[in-house]
PDB file of C-alpha atoms in Angstrom:
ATOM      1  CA  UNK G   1      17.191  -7.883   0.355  1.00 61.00           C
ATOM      2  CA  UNK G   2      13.685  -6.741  -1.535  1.00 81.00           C
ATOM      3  CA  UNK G   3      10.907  -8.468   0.276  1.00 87.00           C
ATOM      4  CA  UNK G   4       7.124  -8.765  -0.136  1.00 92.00           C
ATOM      5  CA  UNK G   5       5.846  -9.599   3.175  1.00 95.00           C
ATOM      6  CA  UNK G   6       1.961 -10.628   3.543  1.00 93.00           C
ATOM      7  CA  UNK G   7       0.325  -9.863   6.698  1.00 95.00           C
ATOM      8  CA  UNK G   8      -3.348 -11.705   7.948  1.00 93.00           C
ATOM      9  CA  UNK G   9      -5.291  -8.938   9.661  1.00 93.00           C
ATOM     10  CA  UNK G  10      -8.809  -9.084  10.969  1.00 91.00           C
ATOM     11  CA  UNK G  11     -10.739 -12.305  10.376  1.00 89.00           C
ATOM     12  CA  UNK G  12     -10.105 -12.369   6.045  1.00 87.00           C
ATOM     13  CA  UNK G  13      -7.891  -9.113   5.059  1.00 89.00           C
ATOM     14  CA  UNK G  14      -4.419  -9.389   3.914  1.00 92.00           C
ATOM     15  CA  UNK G  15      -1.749  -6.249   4.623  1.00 93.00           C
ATOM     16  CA  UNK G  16       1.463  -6.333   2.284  1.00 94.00           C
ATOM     17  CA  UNK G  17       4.927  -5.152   3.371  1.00 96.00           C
ATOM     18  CA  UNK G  18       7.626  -4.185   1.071  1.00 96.00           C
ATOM     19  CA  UNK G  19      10.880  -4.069   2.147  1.00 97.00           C
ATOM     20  CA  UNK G  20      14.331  -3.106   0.776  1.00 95.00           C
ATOM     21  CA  UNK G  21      18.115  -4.052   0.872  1.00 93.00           C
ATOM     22  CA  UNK G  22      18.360  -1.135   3.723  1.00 95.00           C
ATOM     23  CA  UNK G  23      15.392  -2.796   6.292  1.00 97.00           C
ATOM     24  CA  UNK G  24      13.399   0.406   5.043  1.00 97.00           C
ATOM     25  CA  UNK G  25       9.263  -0.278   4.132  1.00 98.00           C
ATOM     26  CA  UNK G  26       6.175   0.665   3.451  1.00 97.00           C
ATOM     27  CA  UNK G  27       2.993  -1.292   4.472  1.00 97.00           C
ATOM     28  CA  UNK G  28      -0.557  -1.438   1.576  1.00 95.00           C
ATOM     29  CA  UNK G  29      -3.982  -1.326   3.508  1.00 92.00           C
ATOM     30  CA  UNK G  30      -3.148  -2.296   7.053  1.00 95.00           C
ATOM     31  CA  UNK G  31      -6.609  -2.690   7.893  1.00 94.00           C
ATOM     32  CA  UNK G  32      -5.466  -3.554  11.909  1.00 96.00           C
ATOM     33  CA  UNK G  33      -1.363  -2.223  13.450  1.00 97.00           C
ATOM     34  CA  UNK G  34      -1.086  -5.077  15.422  1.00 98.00           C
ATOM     35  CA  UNK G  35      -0.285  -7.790  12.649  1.00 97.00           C
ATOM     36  CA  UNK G  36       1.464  -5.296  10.704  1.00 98.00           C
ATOM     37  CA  UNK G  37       3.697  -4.136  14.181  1.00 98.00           C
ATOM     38  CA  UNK G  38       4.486  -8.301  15.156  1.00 98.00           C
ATOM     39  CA  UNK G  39       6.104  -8.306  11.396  1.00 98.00           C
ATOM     40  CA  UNK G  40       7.934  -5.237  11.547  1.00 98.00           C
ATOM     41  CA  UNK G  41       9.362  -6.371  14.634  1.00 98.00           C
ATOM     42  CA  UNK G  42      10.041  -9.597  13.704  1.00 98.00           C
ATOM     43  CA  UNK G  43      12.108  -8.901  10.702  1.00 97.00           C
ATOM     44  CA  UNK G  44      13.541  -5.636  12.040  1.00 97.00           C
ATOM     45  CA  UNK G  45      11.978  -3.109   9.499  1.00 98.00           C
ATOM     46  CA  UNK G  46      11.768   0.553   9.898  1.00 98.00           C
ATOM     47  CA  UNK G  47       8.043   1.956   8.776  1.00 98.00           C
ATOM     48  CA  UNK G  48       8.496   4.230   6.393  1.00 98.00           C
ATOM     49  CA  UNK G  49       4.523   4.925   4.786  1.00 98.00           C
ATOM     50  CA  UNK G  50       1.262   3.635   4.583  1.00 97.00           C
ATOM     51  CA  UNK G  51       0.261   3.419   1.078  1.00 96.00           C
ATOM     52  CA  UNK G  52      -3.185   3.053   0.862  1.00 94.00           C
ATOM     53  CA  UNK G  53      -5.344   2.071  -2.104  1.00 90.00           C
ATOM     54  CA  UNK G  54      -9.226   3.021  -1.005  1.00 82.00           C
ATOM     55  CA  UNK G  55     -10.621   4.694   2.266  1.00 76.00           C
ATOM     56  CA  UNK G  56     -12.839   1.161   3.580  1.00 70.00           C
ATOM     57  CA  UNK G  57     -11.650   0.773   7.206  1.00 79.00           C
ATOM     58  CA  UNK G  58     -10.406  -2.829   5.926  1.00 74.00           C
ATOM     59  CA  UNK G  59      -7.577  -1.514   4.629  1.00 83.00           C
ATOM     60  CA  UNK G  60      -7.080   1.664   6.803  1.00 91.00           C
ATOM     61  CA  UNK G  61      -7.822   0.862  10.278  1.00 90.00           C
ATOM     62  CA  UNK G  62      -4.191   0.707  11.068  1.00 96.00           C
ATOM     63  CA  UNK G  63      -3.417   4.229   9.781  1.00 96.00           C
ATOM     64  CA  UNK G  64      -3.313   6.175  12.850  1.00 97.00           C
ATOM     65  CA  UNK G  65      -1.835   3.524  15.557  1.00 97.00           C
ATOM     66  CA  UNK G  66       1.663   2.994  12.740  1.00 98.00           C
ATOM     67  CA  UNK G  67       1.637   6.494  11.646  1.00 98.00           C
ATOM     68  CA  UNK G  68       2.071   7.643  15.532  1.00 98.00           C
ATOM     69  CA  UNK G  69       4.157   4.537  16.666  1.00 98.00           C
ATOM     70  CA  UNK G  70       6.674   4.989  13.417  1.00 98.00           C
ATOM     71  CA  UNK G  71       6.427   8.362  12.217  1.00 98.00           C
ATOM     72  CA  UNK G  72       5.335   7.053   8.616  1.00 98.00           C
ATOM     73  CA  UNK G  73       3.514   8.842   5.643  1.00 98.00           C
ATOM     74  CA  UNK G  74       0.382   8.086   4.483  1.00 97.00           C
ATOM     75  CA  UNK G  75      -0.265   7.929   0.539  1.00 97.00           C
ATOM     76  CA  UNK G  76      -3.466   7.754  -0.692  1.00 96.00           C
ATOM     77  CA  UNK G  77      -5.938   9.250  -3.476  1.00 95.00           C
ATOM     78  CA  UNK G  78      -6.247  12.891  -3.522  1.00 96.00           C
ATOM     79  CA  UNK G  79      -9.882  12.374  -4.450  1.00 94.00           C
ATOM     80  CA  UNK G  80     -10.009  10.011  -1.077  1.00 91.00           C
ATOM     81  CA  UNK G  81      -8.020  12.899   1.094  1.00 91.00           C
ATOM     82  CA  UNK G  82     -11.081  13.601   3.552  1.00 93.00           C
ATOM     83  CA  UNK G  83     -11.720   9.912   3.973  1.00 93.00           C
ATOM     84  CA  UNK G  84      -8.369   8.028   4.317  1.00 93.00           C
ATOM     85  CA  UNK G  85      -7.060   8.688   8.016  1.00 92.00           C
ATOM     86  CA  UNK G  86      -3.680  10.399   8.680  1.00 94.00           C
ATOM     87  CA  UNK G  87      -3.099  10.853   4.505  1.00 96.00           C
ATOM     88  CA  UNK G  88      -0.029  13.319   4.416  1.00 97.00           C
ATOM     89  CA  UNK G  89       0.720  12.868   0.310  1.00 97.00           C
ATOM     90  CA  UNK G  90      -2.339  12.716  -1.746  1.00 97.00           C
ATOM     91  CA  UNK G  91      -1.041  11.255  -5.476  1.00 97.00           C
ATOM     92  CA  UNK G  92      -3.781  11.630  -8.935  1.00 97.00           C
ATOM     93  CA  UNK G  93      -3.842   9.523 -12.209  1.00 96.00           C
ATOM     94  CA  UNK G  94      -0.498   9.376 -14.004  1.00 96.00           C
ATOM     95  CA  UNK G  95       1.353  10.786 -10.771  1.00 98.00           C
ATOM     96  CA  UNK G  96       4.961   8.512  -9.868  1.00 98.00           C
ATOM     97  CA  UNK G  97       5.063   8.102  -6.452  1.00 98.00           C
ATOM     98  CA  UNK G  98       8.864   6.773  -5.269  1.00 97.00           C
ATOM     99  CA  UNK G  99      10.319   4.741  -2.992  1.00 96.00           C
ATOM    100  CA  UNK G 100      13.856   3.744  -2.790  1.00 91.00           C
ATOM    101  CA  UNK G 101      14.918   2.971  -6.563  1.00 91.00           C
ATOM    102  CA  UNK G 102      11.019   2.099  -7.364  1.00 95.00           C
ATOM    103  CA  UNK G 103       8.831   4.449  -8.846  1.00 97.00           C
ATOM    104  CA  UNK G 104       4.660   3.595  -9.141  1.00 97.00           C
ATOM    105  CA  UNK G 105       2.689   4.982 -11.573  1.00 97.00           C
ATOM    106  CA  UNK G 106      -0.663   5.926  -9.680  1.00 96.00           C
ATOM    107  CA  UNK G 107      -3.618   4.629 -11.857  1.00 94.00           C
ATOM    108  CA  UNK G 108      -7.535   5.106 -10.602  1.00 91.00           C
ATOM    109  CA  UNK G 109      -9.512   2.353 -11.017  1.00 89.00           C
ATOM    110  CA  UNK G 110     -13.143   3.704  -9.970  1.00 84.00           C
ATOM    111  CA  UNK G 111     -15.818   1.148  -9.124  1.00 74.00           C
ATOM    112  CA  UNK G 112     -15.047  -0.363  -5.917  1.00 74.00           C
ATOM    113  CA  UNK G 113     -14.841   3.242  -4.302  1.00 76.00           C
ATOM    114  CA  UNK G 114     -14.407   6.612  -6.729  1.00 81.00           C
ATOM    115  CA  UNK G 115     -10.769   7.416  -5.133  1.00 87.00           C
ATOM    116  CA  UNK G 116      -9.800   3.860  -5.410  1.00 88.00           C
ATOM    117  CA  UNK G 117      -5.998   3.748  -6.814  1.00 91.00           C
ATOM    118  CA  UNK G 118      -3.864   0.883  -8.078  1.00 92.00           C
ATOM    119  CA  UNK G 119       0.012   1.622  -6.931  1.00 94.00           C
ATOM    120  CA  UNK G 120       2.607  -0.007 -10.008  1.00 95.00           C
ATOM    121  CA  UNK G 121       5.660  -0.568  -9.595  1.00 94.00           C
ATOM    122  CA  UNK G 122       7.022  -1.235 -13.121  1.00 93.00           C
ATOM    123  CA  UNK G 123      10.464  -2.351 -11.959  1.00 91.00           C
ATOM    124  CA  UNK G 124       9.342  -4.715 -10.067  1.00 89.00           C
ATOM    125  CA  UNK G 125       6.608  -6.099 -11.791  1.00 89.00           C
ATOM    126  CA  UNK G 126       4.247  -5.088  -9.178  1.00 89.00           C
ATOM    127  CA  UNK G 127       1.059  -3.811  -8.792  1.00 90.00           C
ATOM    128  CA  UNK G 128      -1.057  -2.984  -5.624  1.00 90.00           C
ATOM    129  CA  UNK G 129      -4.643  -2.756  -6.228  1.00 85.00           C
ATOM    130  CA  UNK G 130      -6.384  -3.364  -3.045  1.00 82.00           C
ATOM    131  CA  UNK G 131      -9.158  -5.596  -4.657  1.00 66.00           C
ATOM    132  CA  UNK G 132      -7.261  -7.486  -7.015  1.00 53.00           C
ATOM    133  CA  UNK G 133     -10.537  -9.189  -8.540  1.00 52.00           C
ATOM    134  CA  UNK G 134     -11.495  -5.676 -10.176  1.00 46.00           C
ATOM    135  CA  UNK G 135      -9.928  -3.402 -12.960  1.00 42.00           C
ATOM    136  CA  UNK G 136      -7.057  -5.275 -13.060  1.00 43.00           C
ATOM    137  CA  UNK G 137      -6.952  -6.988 -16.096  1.00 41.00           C
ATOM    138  CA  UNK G 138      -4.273  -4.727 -17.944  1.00 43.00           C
ATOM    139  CA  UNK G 139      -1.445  -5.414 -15.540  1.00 44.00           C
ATOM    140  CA  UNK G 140      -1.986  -8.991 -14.882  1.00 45.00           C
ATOM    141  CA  UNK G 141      -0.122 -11.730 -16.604  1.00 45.00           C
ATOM    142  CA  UNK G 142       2.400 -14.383 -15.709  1.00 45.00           C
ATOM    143  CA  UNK G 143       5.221 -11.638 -15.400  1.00 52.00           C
ATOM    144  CA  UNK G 144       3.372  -9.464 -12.975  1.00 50.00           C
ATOM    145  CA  UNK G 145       2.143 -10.195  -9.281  1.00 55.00           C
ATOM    146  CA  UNK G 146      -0.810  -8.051  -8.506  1.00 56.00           C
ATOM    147  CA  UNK G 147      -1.860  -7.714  -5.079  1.00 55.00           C
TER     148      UNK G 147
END
């Protein structure tokens, strides 16, 4: 079954896990592994990348610990590469970046950081921002869950 897991790490940061029919996921901004590990565990899911929307350490602290414990890829902004820890597939404006039967359309939205990157997932009316309060405004609505 497709799942959106969300994750509390640190003392007010939130981690989302996606998950598909297969038990196959990807984590957005683990800021912390621990959290992100006890949910994994719990609902038997095998990491498969970190996507990550900005380089803050509140939403990659976790990088290194999951990307050594499951072997997972990090995604994040090419124009982020030398500050997001780990980052094995750097994705641009306009790039599709797949996983499973899902494709996201990459979209920059500068002003929180200059790499920042939304992650949009058309076909499932999902969009990953990482600050969901900013540059958002064209993909929210009451089909569409932005996180």
């Amino acid at each position: 079954m497709n799942e959106i897991l969300i994750v509390k790490c640190l003392s007010d940061n939130y981690a989302y896990i996606y998950s598909n029919k297969n038990g196959d996921a990807f984590v957005v901004d683990p800021s912390e592994a621990g959290p992100v590990i006890d949910v994994l565990n719990k609902h038997k899911l095998n990491l498969k990348f970190i996507l990550n929307t900005h380089h803050h350490f509140d939403h990659v602290g976790g990088n290194f610990e999951l990307k050594e414990k499951y072997g997972c890829k990090i995604v994040g902004s090419k124009k982020d590469f030398e500050r997001i820890p780990g980052i094995d597939i750097q994705v641009s404006e306009g790039d599709i970046w797949n996983f499973d039967e899902h494709n996201a359309q990459i979209i920059e939205i500068p002003g929180h950081t200059t790499g920042h990157i939304a992650f949009y997932f058309e076909s499932l009316k999902l969009a990953f921002t990482g600050r969901s309060e900013e540059h958002t405004s064209e993909l929210q609505s009451p089909d569409h869950l932005v996180c």
